[in-house]
mmCIF file of C-alpha atoms in Angstrom:
data_model
loop_
_atom_site.group_PDB
_atom_site.id
_atom_site.type_symbol
_atom_site.label_atom_id
_atom_site.label_comp_id
_atom_site.label_asym_id
_atom_site.label_seq_id
_atom_site.Cartn_x
_atom_site.Cartn_y
_atom_site.Cartn_z
ATOM 1 C CA MET A 1 149.090 99.999 79.697
ATOM 2 C CA PRO A 2 147.586 103.006 81.491
ATOM 3 C CA GLU A 3 148.228 106.480 80.154
ATOM 4 C CA THR A 4 150.707 108.270 82.412
ATOM 5 C CA LEU A 5 150.955 112.010 82.947
ATOM 6 C CA SER A 6 153.103 114.189 85.189
ATOM 7 C CA VAL A 7 152.026 117.635 86.419
ATOM 8 C CA THR A 8 152.857 119.907 89.308
ATOM 9 C CA CYS A 9 149.269 120.010 90.624
ATOM 10 C CA CYS A 10 146.410 117.626 89.869
ATOM 11 C CA ILE A 11 142.943 118.783 90.912
ATOM 12 C CA ALA A 12 140.186 116.198 91.318
ATOM 13 C CA GLY A 13 136.847 117.841 90.567
ATOM 14 C CA GLY A 14 135.899 120.449 87.981
ATOM 15 C CA GLY A 15 133.433 122.404 90.099
ATOM 16 C CA PRO A 16 133.818 126.067 91.151
ATOM 17 C CA ALA A 17 136.650 125.380 93.627
ATOM 18 C CA GLY A 18 138.620 123.138 91.284
ATOM 19 C CA MET A 19 138.283 125.275 88.174
ATOM 20 C CA MET A 20 139.017 128.531 89.976
ATOM 21 C CA LEU A 21 142.125 127.062 91.604
ATOM 22 C CA GLY A 22 143.257 125.632 88.273
ATOM 23 C CA LEU A 23 142.921 129.044 86.642
ATOM 24 C CA LEU A 24 144.795 130.841 89.433
ATOM 25 C CA LEU A 25 147.676 128.368 89.484
ATOM 26 C CA ALA A 26 147.987 128.409 85.698
ATOM 27 C CA ARG A 27 148.208 132.214 85.811
ATOM 28 C CA ALA A 28 151.126 131.810 88.204
ATOM 29 C CA GLY A 29 152.968 129.470 85.835
ATOM 30 C CA VAL A 30 152.137 126.228 87.651
ATOM 31 C CA SER A 31 151.434 123.165 85.508
ATOM 32 C CA VAL A 32 147.936 122.066 86.543
ATOM 33 C CA LEU A 33 145.525 119.343 85.426
ATOM 34 C CA VAL A 34 141.836 119.405 86.403
ATOM 35 C CA LEU A 35 139.975 116.086 86.213
ATOM 36 C CA GLU A 36 136.191 116.176 85.893
ATOM 37 C CA LYS A 37 134.239 112.931 85.944
ATOM 38 C CA HIS A 38 131.369 114.149 83.760
ATOM 39 C CA ALA A 39 131.534 114.689 80.003
ATOM 40 C CA ASP A 40 130.239 118.262 80.304
ATOM 41 C CA PHE A 41 128.837 120.707 82.848
ATOM 42 C CA LEU A 42 125.228 120.511 81.642
ATOM 43 C CA ARG A 43 123.756 118.993 84.756
ATOM 44 C CA ASP A 44 121.071 120.028 87.209
ATOM 45 C CA PHE A 45 123.309 122.172 89.364
ATOM 46 C CA ARG A 46 121.563 123.724 92.296
ATOM 47 C CA GLY A 47 124.308 126.144 93.273
ATOM 48 C CA ASP A 48 124.204 129.143 90.948
ATOM 49 C CA THR A 49 124.236 131.985 93.459
ATOM 50 C CA LEU A 50 127.290 134.203 92.923
ATOM 51 C CA HIS A 51 127.686 136.687 95.763
ATOM 52 C CA PRO A 52 129.419 140.090 95.594
ATOM 53 C CA SER A 53 132.601 138.522 97.025
ATOM 54 C CA THR A 54 132.849 136.188 94.020
ATOM 55 C CA LEU A 55 132.089 138.990 91.572
ATOM 56 C CA GLU A 56 134.831 141.048 93.250
ATOM 57 C CA ILE A 57 137.287 138.244 92.517
ATOM 58 C CA MET A 58 136.262 138.284 88.861
ATOM 59 C CA HIS A 59 136.945 142.036 88.903
ATOM 60 C CA GLU A 60 140.397 141.492 90.433
ATOM 61 C CA LEU A 61 141.135 138.984 87.676
ATOM 62 C CA GLY A 62 140.219 141.606 85.077
ATOM 63 C CA MET A 63 137.357 139.472 83.739
ATOM 64 C CA LEU A 64 134.245 141.015 85.286
ATOM 65 C CA GLU A 65 132.993 142.948 82.270
ATOM 66 C CA ARG A 66 133.266 139.924 79.974
ATOM 67 C CA PHE A 67 131.881 137.655 82.696
ATOM 68 C CA LEU A 68 128.732 139.730 83.115
ATOM 69 C CA GLN A 69 127.952 139.336 79.438
ATOM 70 C CA LEU A 70 126.840 135.794 80.280
ATOM 71 C CA PRO A 71 123.113 135.311 81.004
ATOM 72 C CA HIS A 72 122.348 136.138 84.640
ATOM 73 C CA GLN A 73 119.885 137.890 86.914
ATOM 74 C CA LYS A 74 120.892 140.648 89.327
ATOM 75 C CA VAL A 75 119.302 140.721 92.778
ATOM 76 C CA SER A 76 119.956 143.578 95.214
ATOM 77 C CA ARG A 77 117.551 142.473 97.949
ATOM 78 C CA ILE A 78 116.449 139.232 99.556
ATOM 79 C CA ASN A 79 112.897 139.278 100.903
ATOM 80 C CA ALA A 80 111.090 137.067 103.377
ATOM 81 C CA GLY A 81 107.601 136.507 104.688
ATOM 82 C CA PHE A 82 107.038 135.223 108.215
ATOM 83 C CA GLY A 83 103.327 134.687 108.706
ATOM 84 C CA ASP A 84 101.717 138.034 107.840
ATOM 85 C CA LEU A 85 104.988 139.961 108.169
ATOM 86 C CA GLU A 86 106.866 140.655 104.921
ATOM 87 C CA PHE A 87 110.204 142.463 104.858
ATOM 88 C CA THR A 88 113.687 142.682 103.302
ATOM 89 C CA VAL A 89 116.245 140.468 105.025
ATOM 90 C CA ALA A 90 119.376 141.718 103.254
ATOM 91 C CA ASP A 91 120.093 144.775 101.106
ATOM 92 C CA PHE A 92 123.304 144.455 99.072
ATOM 93 C CA SER A 93 123.179 147.980 97.634
ATOM 94 C CA TYR A 94 125.368 149.348 100.447
ATOM 95 C CA LEU A 95 128.293 146.961 100.024
ATOM 96 C CA PRO A 96 131.735 148.473 99.216
ATOM 97 C CA THR A 97 132.221 146.308 96.117
ATOM 98 C CA GLN A 98 132.153 146.635 92.339
ATOM 99 C CA CYS A 99 128.882 144.695 92.203
ATOM 100 C CA ARG A 100 126.349 145.461 94.892
ATOM 101 C CA TYR A 101 124.094 142.562 94.078
ATOM 102 C CA VAL A 102 123.885 138.792 93.882
ATOM 103 C CA ALA A 103 124.123 137.301 90.394
ATOM 104 C CA PHE A 104 122.139 134.178 89.627
ATOM 105 C CA MET A 105 123.957 132.390 86.805
ATOM 106 C CA PRO A 106 123.708 128.777 85.587
ATOM 107 C CA GLN A 107 126.737 127.007 86.976
ATOM 108 C CA TRP A 108 127.556 125.401 83.628
ATOM 109 C CA ASP A 109 128.022 128.893 82.135
ATOM 110 C CA PHE A 110 130.258 129.887 85.040
ATOM 111 C CA LEU A 111 132.428 126.777 84.730
ATOM 112 C CA ASN A 112 132.708 127.004 80.953
ATOM 113 C CA PHE A 113 133.820 130.615 81.382
ATOM 114 C CA LEU A 114 136.599 129.558 83.778
ATOM 115 C CA VAL A 115 137.750 126.836 81.379
ATOM 116 C CA GLU A 116 137.858 129.341 78.520
ATOM 117 C CA ALA A 117 139.797 131.813 80.664
ATOM 118 C CA GLY A 118 142.260 129.115 81.733
ATOM 119 C CA SER A 119 142.809 127.872 78.186
ATOM 120 C CA GLN A 120 144.867 130.966 77.336
ATOM 121 C CA TYR A 121 147.617 129.613 79.598
ATOM 122 C CA SER A 122 149.804 126.772 78.346
ATOM 123 C CA THR A 123 150.042 125.394 81.905
ATOM 124 C CA PHE A 124 146.258 124.858 82.221
ATOM 125 C CA HIS A 125 144.815 121.459 81.276
ATOM 126 C CA VAL A 126 141.364 119.899 81.755
ATOM 127 C CA ARG A 127 140.302 116.297 81.186
ATOM 128 C CA MET A 128 136.583 115.593 81.068
ATOM 129 C CA SER A 129 135.071 112.134 81.636
ATOM 130 C CA ALA A 130 137.944 111.380 84.004
ATOM 131 C CA GLU A 131 136.671 109.890 87.259
ATOM 132 C CA VAL A 132 139.214 109.673 90.073
ATOM 133 C CA THR A 133 139.244 106.222 91.668
ATOM 134 C CA ASP A 134 142.202 106.066 94.056
ATOM 135 C CA LEU A 135 145.390 107.745 95.211
ATOM 136 C CA ILE A 136 149.012 106.807 94.588
ATOM 137 C CA GLU A 137 151.104 106.869 97.761
ATOM 138 C CA ARG A 138 154.724 106.426 98.699
ATOM 139 C CA ASP A 139 156.147 106.566 102.245
ATOM 140 C CA ASP A 140 152.822 107.914 103.617
ATOM 141 C CA SER A 141 152.808 110.755 101.068
ATOM 142 C CA VAL A 142 150.366 111.182 98.186
ATOM 143 C CA ILE A 143 152.275 111.400 94.902
ATOM 144 C CA GLY A 144 149.422 111.121 92.404
ATOM 145 C CA LEU A 145 146.147 109.443 91.548
ATOM 146 C CA HIS A 146 144.383 107.080 89.171
ATOM 147 C CA ALA A 147 141.318 107.907 87.107
ATOM 148 C CA ASP A 148 139.072 106.013 84.729
ATOM 149 C CA THR A 149 138.516 107.581 81.311
ATOM 150 C CA PRO A 150 136.759 106.417 78.116
ATOM 151 C CA ALA A 151 140.229 105.656 76.706
ATOM 152 C CA GLY A 152 141.166 103.542 79.708
ATOM 153 C CA ARG A 153 143.122 103.920 82.927
ATOM 154 C CA LEU A 154 144.885 107.230 83.581
ATOM 155 C CA GLU A 155 147.784 107.589 86.008
ATOM 156 C CA VAL A 156 148.769 111.093 87.099
ATOM 157 C CA ARG A 157 151.909 111.858 89.104
ATOM 158 C CA ALA A 158 151.837 115.224 90.870
ATOM 159 C CA THR A 159 153.662 117.286 93.469
ATOM 160 C CA LEU A 160 150.248 118.112 94.964
ATOM 161 C CA VAL A 161 146.826 116.476 94.658
ATOM 162 C CA VAL A 162 143.832 118.692 95.474
ATOM 163 C CA GLY A 163 140.502 117.145 96.411
ATOM 164 C CA ALA A 164 137.811 119.471 95.083
ATOM 165 C CA ASP A 165 135.373 116.692 94.248
ATOM 166 C CA GLY A 166 132.446 117.709 96.432
ATOM 167 C CA ARG A 167 130.677 116.517 99.542
ATOM 168 C CA HIS A 168 130.937 112.860 98.470
ATOM 169 C CA SER A 169 134.657 113.240 97.776
ATOM 170 C CA ILE A 170 136.522 110.133 96.650
ATOM 171 C CA VAL A 171 139.815 111.885 97.384
ATOM 172 C CA ARG A 172 138.782 112.609 100.965
ATOM 173 C CA LYS A 173 137.664 109.010 101.463
ATOM 174 C CA GLN A 174 140.816 107.513 99.920
ATOM 175 C CA ALA A 175 143.019 109.816 101.992
ATOM 176 C CA GLY A 176 141.371 108.641 105.219
ATOM 177 C CA LEU A 177 140.792 112.181 106.494
ATOM 178 C CA LEU A 178 138.536 112.383 109.554
ATOM 179 C CA ILE A 179 135.313 114.350 109.333
ATOM 180 C CA GLU A 180 132.990 115.934 111.878
ATOM 181 C CA GLU A 181 129.276 115.815 111.069
ATOM 182 C CA PHE A 182 126.925 118.431 112.550
ATOM 183 C CA GLY A 183 123.601 117.228 111.192
ATOM 184 C CA ALA A 184 120.650 119.103 109.758
ATOM 185 C CA PRO A 185 116.946 119.054 110.661
ATOM 186 C CA MET A 186 115.778 119.416 107.080
ATOM 187 C CA ASP A 187 116.055 118.384 103.465
ATOM 188 C CA VAL A 188 114.858 120.344 100.428
ATOM 189 C CA LEU A 189 112.613 119.421 97.501
ATOM 190 C CA TRP A 190 113.754 121.327 94.381
ATOM 191 C CA PHE A 191 111.579 121.955 91.344
ATOM 192 C CA ARG A 192 110.705 124.599 88.768
ATOM 193 C CA LEU A 193 107.614 126.640 88.059
ATOM 194 C CA SER A 194 107.273 128.912 85.041
ATOM 195 C CA ARG A 195 107.514 132.646 85.686
ATOM 196 C CA LYS A 196 105.352 135.425 84.249
ATOM 197 C CA PRO A 197 106.498 139.036 83.646
ATOM 198 C CA SER A 198 103.899 140.189 86.181
ATOM 199 C CA ASP A 199 105.423 138.031 88.954
ATOM 200 C CA PRO A 200 107.601 139.534 91.706
ATOM 201 C CA VAL A 201 111.258 140.063 90.823
ATOM 202 C CA ASP A 202 113.219 139.581 94.041
ATOM 203 C CA PRO A 203 113.866 136.134 95.525
ATOM 204 C CA MET A 204 111.703 135.356 98.501
ATOM 205 C CA GLY A 205 111.399 132.992 101.408
ATOM 206 C CA ARG A 206 108.063 132.148 103.002
ATOM 207 C CA PHE A 207 107.967 130.880 106.608
ATOM 208 C CA ASP A 208 104.539 129.606 107.583
ATOM 209 C CA THR A 209 103.038 127.138 110.027
ATOM 210 C CA GLY A 210 105.008 123.930 109.553
ATOM 211 C CA ARG A 211 106.296 125.023 106.134
ATOM 212 C CA ILE A 212 109.191 126.886 104.538
ATOM 213 C CA PHE A 213 109.239 127.747 100.849
ATOM 214 C CA ILE A 214 111.963 129.479 98.806
ATOM 215 C CA MET A 215 111.578 130.968 95.310
ATOM 216 C CA LEU A 216 114.545 132.178 93.237
ATOM 217 C CA ASN A 217 114.031 134.223 90.074
ATOM 218 C CA ARG A 218 115.623 132.547 87.035
ATOM 219 C CA SER A 219 114.161 134.981 84.485
ATOM 220 C CA ASP A 220 111.690 132.677 82.707
ATOM 221 C CA TYR A 221 111.142 130.266 85.611
ATOM 222 C CA TRP A 222 111.215 130.063 89.397
ATOM 223 C CA GLN A 223 113.665 127.727 91.080
ATOM 224 C CA CYS A 224 111.644 126.553 94.060
ATOM 225 C CA GLY A 225 112.791 124.949 97.287
ATOM 226 C CA PHE A 226 110.209 123.299 99.543
ATOM 227 C CA VAL A 227 111.914 122.652 102.884
ATOM 228 C CA ILE A 228 110.857 119.464 104.667
ATOM 229 C CA THR A 229 111.768 117.716 107.894
ATOM 230 C CA LYS A 230 114.742 115.425 107.293
ATOM 231 C CA GLY A 231 113.611 111.980 106.192
ATOM 232 C CA ALA A 232 110.007 113.066 105.584
ATOM 233 C CA LEU A 233 109.933 112.551 101.807
ATOM 234 C CA GLY A 234 108.291 109.137 102.046
ATOM 235 C CA GLU A 235 105.466 110.491 104.197
ATOM 236 C CA ILE A 236 104.927 113.466 101.864
ATOM 237 C CA ARG A 237 104.741 111.256 98.796
ATOM 238 C CA ALA A 238 102.371 108.896 100.583
ATOM 239 C CA GLN A 239 100.009 111.832 101.210
ATOM 240 C CA GLY A 240 99.811 112.338 97.468
ATOM 241 C CA LEU A 241 100.856 114.872 94.861
ATOM 242 C CA PRO A 242 97.564 116.854 94.970
ATOM 243 C CA LEU A 243 98.148 117.730 98.638
ATOM 244 C CA PHE A 244 101.731 118.758 97.903
ATOM 245 C CA ARG A 245 100.593 120.989 95.033
ATOM 246 C CA GLU A 246 97.954 122.519 97.292
ATOM 247 C CA SER A 247 100.632 123.344 99.887
ATOM 248 C CA VAL A 248 102.782 125.046 97.247
ATOM 249 C CA ALA A 249 99.810 127.065 95.971
ATOM 250 C CA LYS A 250 99.092 128.376 99.490
ATOM 251 C CA LEU A 251 102.681 129.441 99.965
ATOM 252 C CA ALA A 252 102.927 131.131 96.536
ATOM 253 C CA PRO A 253 99.395 132.263 95.635
ATOM 254 C CA PHE A 254 100.527 134.261 92.586
ATOM 255 C CA ALA A 255 101.825 131.026 91.016
ATOM 256 C CA ALA A 256 98.799 128.889 91.871
ATOM 257 C CA ASP A 257 97.697 128.873 88.224
ATOM 258 C CA ARG A 258 100.916 127.022 87.301
ATOM 259 C CA ILE A 259 100.855 124.356 89.961
ATOM 260 C CA GLN A 260 99.700 121.702 87.484
ATOM 261 C CA GLU A 261 103.167 121.897 85.916
ATOM 262 C CA LEU A 262 104.080 119.478 88.718
ATOM 263 C CA HIS A 263 102.385 116.656 86.827
ATOM 264 C CA ASP A 264 104.194 113.899 88.741
ATOM 265 C CA TRP A 265 107.017 113.428 91.262
ATOM 266 C CA GLU A 266 109.759 113.070 88.647
ATOM 267 C CA PRO A 267 110.669 116.805 88.330
ATOM 268 C CA ILE A 268 110.695 117.185 92.130
ATOM 269 C CA LYS A 269 114.246 116.399 93.259
ATOM 270 C CA LEU A 270 115.458 115.724 96.788
ATOM 271 C CA LEU A 271 118.449 117.690 98.053
ATOM 272 C CA THR A 272 119.801 115.931 101.131
ATOM 273 C CA VAL A 273 121.185 118.583 103.453
ATOM 274 C CA GLN A 274 124.367 117.871 105.369
ATOM 275 C CA VAL A 275 126.818 120.033 107.277
ATOM 276 C CA ASP A 276 130.270 118.664 108.012
ATOM 277 C CA ARG A 277 133.919 119.670 108.223
ATOM 278 C CA LEU A 278 137.255 117.895 108.035
ATOM 279 C CA ARG A 279 139.304 118.026 111.220
ATOM 280 C CA GLN A 280 142.450 118.260 109.114
ATOM 281 C CA TRP A 281 142.207 119.226 105.474
ATOM 282 C CA TYR A 282 145.554 117.846 104.344
ATOM 283 C CA ARG A 283 148.128 115.079 104.293
ATOM 284 C CA PRO A 284 151.620 115.171 102.792
ATOM 285 C CA GLY A 285 151.073 115.743 99.077
ATOM 286 C CA LEU A 286 147.321 116.342 99.357
ATOM 287 C CA ILE A 287 144.765 118.952 100.439
ATOM 288 C CA CYS A 288 140.958 119.167 100.218
ATOM 289 C CA ILE A 289 139.023 122.385 99.591
ATOM 290 C CA GLY A 290 135.414 123.410 98.998
ATOM 291 C CA ASP A 291 132.679 120.904 99.793
ATOM 292 C CA ALA A 292 135.284 118.149 100.011
ATOM 293 C CA ALA A 293 136.639 119.930 103.097
ATOM 294 C CA HIS A 294 133.367 121.333 104.439
ATOM 295 C CA ALA A 295 129.846 120.598 103.224
ATOM 296 C CA MET A 296 127.690 123.677 103.751
ATOM 297 C CA SER A 297 124.003 124.013 104.489
ATOM 298 C CA PRO A 298 121.949 125.739 101.751
ATOM 299 C CA VAL A 299 121.153 128.480 104.307
ATOM 300 C CA GLY A 300 122.360 131.746 102.759
ATOM 301 C CA GLY A 301 123.365 130.112 99.473
ATOM 302 C CA VAL A 302 127.046 130.501 100.400
ATOM 303 C CA GLY A 303 128.450 127.135 99.266
ATOM 304 C CA ILE A 304 129.905 128.194 95.892
ATOM 305 C CA ASN A 305 131.324 131.365 97.353
ATOM 306 C CA LEU A 306 133.057 129.593 100.265
ATOM 307 C CA ALA A 307 134.534 127.121 97.774
ATOM 308 C CA ILE A 308 135.866 129.911 95.578
ATOM 309 C CA GLN A 309 137.309 131.697 98.601
ATOM 310 C CA ASP A 310 139.119 128.431 99.442
ATOM 311 C CA ALA A 311 140.515 128.292 95.916
ATOM 312 C CA VAL A 312 141.795 131.858 96.087
ATOM 313 C CA ALA A 313 143.489 131.293 99.455
ATOM 314 C CA THR A 314 145.028 128.030 98.193
ATOM 315 C CA GLY A 315 146.346 129.708 95.063
ATOM 316 C CA ASN A 316 147.745 132.650 97.012
ATOM 317 C CA LEU A 317 149.551 130.473 99.549
ATOM 318 C CA LEU A 318 150.772 127.597 97.398
ATOM 319 C CA TRP A 319 151.789 128.982 94.001
ATOM 320 C CA LYS A 320 155.325 129.761 95.156
ATOM 321 C CA PRO A 321 155.965 126.349 96.791
ATOM 322 C CA LEU A 322 154.473 124.655 93.734
ATOM 323 C CA ARG A 323 156.750 126.650 91.419
ATOM 324 C CA THR A 324 159.734 125.287 93.374
ATOM 325 C CA GLY A 325 158.325 121.756 93.220
ATOM 326 C CA HIS A 326 158.341 121.298 97.005
ATOM 327 C CA VAL A 327 155.166 121.709 99.077
ATOM 328 C CA THR A 328 155.537 120.987 102.801
ATOM 329 C CA GLU A 329 152.918 120.090 105.392
ATOM 330 C CA GLU A 330 153.513 123.525 106.871
ATOM 331 C CA ASP A 331 152.495 125.077 103.542
ATOM 332 C CA LEU A 332 149.297 123.021 103.499
ATOM 333 C CA ALA A 333 148.579 123.849 107.139
ATOM 334 C CA LYS A 334 148.660 127.555 106.248
ATOM 335 C CA VAL A 335 145.743 127.035 103.862
ATOM 336 C CA GLN A 336 143.608 125.386 106.522
ATOM 337 C CA ALA A 337 144.629 128.009 109.081
ATOM 338 C CA ARG A 338 143.552 130.730 106.665
ATOM 339 C CA ARG A 339 140.178 129.192 105.806
ATOM 340 C CA ALA A 340 139.193 127.293 108.969
ATOM 341 C CA TRP A 341 137.891 130.304 110.914
ATOM 342 C CA PRO A 342 135.583 131.729 108.198
ATOM 343 C CA THR A 343 134.345 128.209 107.463
ATOM 344 C CA GLU A 344 133.593 127.503 111.112
ATOM 345 C CA MET A 345 131.917 130.880 111.670
ATOM 346 C CA THR A 346 129.744 130.457 108.585
ATOM 347 C CA GLN A 347 128.698 126.961 109.605
ATOM 348 C CA ARG A 348 127.927 128.153 113.130
ATOM 349 C CA GLY A 349 125.615 130.775 111.679
ATOM 350 C CA GLN A 350 123.960 128.204 109.432
ATOM 351 C CA LEU A 351 123.472 125.776 112.322
ATOM 352 C CA THR A 352 121.935 128.544 114.431
ATOM 353 C CA VAL A 353 119.412 129.312 111.690
ATOM 354 C CA GLN A 354 118.722 125.595 111.150
ATOM 355 C CA ASN A 355 118.153 124.791 114.812
ATOM 356 C CA ARG A 356 116.519 127.984 116.085
ATOM 357 C CA VAL A 357 114.435 129.036 113.094
ATOM 358 C CA ILE A 358 113.982 126.259 110.528
ATOM 359 C CA LYS A 359 113.522 123.420 113.011
ATOM 360 C CA ARG A 360 111.085 125.552 115.025
ATOM 361 C CA VAL A 361 109.016 126.497 111.979
ATOM 362 C CA LEU A 362 108.882 122.954 110.566
ATOM 363 C CA GLY A 363 107.734 121.613 113.922
ATOM 364 C CA SER A 364 105.063 124.249 114.487
ATOM 365 C CA THR A 365 101.333 123.551 114.384
ATOM 366 C CA VAL A 366 100.184 127.073 115.228
ATOM 367 C CA PRO A 367 101.175 130.431 113.712
ATOM 368 C CA LEU A 368 104.526 131.664 115.026
ATOM 369 C CA MET A 369 105.881 135.077 115.771
ATOM 370 C CA PRO A 370 109.098 135.737 113.874
ATOM 371 C CA PRO A 371 112.267 135.574 115.981
ATOM 372 C CA TYR A 372 113.374 138.779 117.653
ATOM 373 C CA ALA A 373 116.263 139.310 115.213
ATOM 374 C CA LEU A 374 113.894 139.176 112.240
ATOM 375 C CA ARG A 375 111.505 141.640 113.870
ATOM 376 C CA LEU A 376 114.425 144.042 114.297
ATOM 377 C CA LEU A 377 115.308 143.704 110.594
ATOM 378 C CA ALA A 378 111.725 144.523 109.677
ATOM 379 C CA ARG A 379 111.625 147.556 111.978
ATOM 380 C CA PHE A 380 115.049 149.083 111.349
ATOM 381 C CA PRO A 381 116.011 149.009 107.633
ATOM 382 C CA PHE A 382 119.671 149.989 108.243
ATOM 383 C CA LEU A 383 120.209 146.627 110.015
ATOM 384 C CA ARG A 384 119.707 144.872 106.676
ATOM 385 C CA ARG A 385 123.259 145.862 105.800
ATOM 386 C CA ILE A 386 124.583 143.395 108.401
ATOM 387 C CA PRO A 387 123.260 140.164 106.823
ATOM 388 C CA ALA A 388 124.123 141.629 103.405
ATOM 389 C CA ARG A 389 127.770 141.883 104.450
ATOM 390 C CA MET A 390 127.770 138.468 106.135
ATOM 391 C CA ILE A 391 126.192 136.754 103.131
ATOM 392 C CA GLY A 392 127.589 138.850 100.293
ATOM 393 C CA LEU A 393 131.197 139.239 101.429
ATOM 394 C CA GLY A 394 131.609 136.342 103.811
ATOM 395 C CA VAL A 395 133.285 136.308 107.190
ATOM 396 C CA ARG A 396 136.764 136.865 105.746
ATOM 397 C CA PRO A 397 136.854 137.675 102.029
ATOM 398 C CA GLU A 398 139.905 136.662 100.019
ATOM 399 C CA HIS A 399 141.637 138.736 97.357
ATOM 400 C CA VAL A 400 143.616 137.429 94.393
ATOM 401 C CA ARG A 401 147.348 137.823 94.984
ATOM 402 C CA SER A 402 148.883 135.152 92.741
ATOM 403 C CA PRO A 403 150.538 136.784 89.711
ATOM 404 C CA VAL A 404 150.190 136.196 86.025
ATOM 405 C CA GLY A 405 153.166 134.003 85.180
#
């Protein structure tokens, strides 16, 4: 016989959106269960960029000081090189927030922190190694879900099911929600190179003829992103690893002495870029948030922060209906209405950068002049506050309003 549980809200997916929402609802006295399919969070997460908007939320929760005791790197500027032109793209030091910087923190530390914070509430529950497989429906409404666990089948009945299980969401697929795909001209090869104390500190992006290369400071190593034309991995591997290493060395000359750390293709991972968005995020008894509702491009590193903003809006708007045990479609529609515009605006900006800058650079065979907007940023430093606000705060930042129960 399957194990059967009953909760007010069951969240599929223990990523940033799911864990943050679980914490917020538990604070408001809502019985919540978060299901995470992996046994722990120690995986090769690529999203560990926490923007000032997310740090502001931690401040509003009264947890910022303790949170910043976790290992992290602070970055106040993002730099770029376009051919021979090097300049600062965004300067976060002017933002009207508690933290005027981006924090790079391993996502497993972030998630473990949220679990620890949630554990002080009796209404907060997490089950690891619990992989959601299908939904339970009655009269066209979702009333729960099934999950596979090491102990066997788990059946959860819930007033609300939340799909926060990422861009390959099982919940979204099982719910039959329609999705719009916008495409992307690139994929990204991710790998690490060791970092020396004499290396630069700030993250950087290098745009050169036919190549784009990103380096993020992780204290003792660089997280590197080599942007390639979508579907070009086979051709790159066929050209051989020595040529790939040579390309990396040209784009990051200061790290050329460490290029042999790429001893084979195994540590070089492919990140398939996709940008999509659900037309409707909800059905009776169910709503999707985060990447399950809208997969973001890596442009700007905003994915985690958009997901957390979704969680905050969902908690703010639904804690009262959940406390009464009755969540209507109108309640769910309010969440999408709140988050649809910032999501769409952010994706529009990402698609503009993808199609007008990245696609152009990857397809170039001769040196390019940087786009007019980038030349303005290089010439007039005060303009760097604009992308800092757009990236660091988001189009429409959320603030925590759900109470402590």
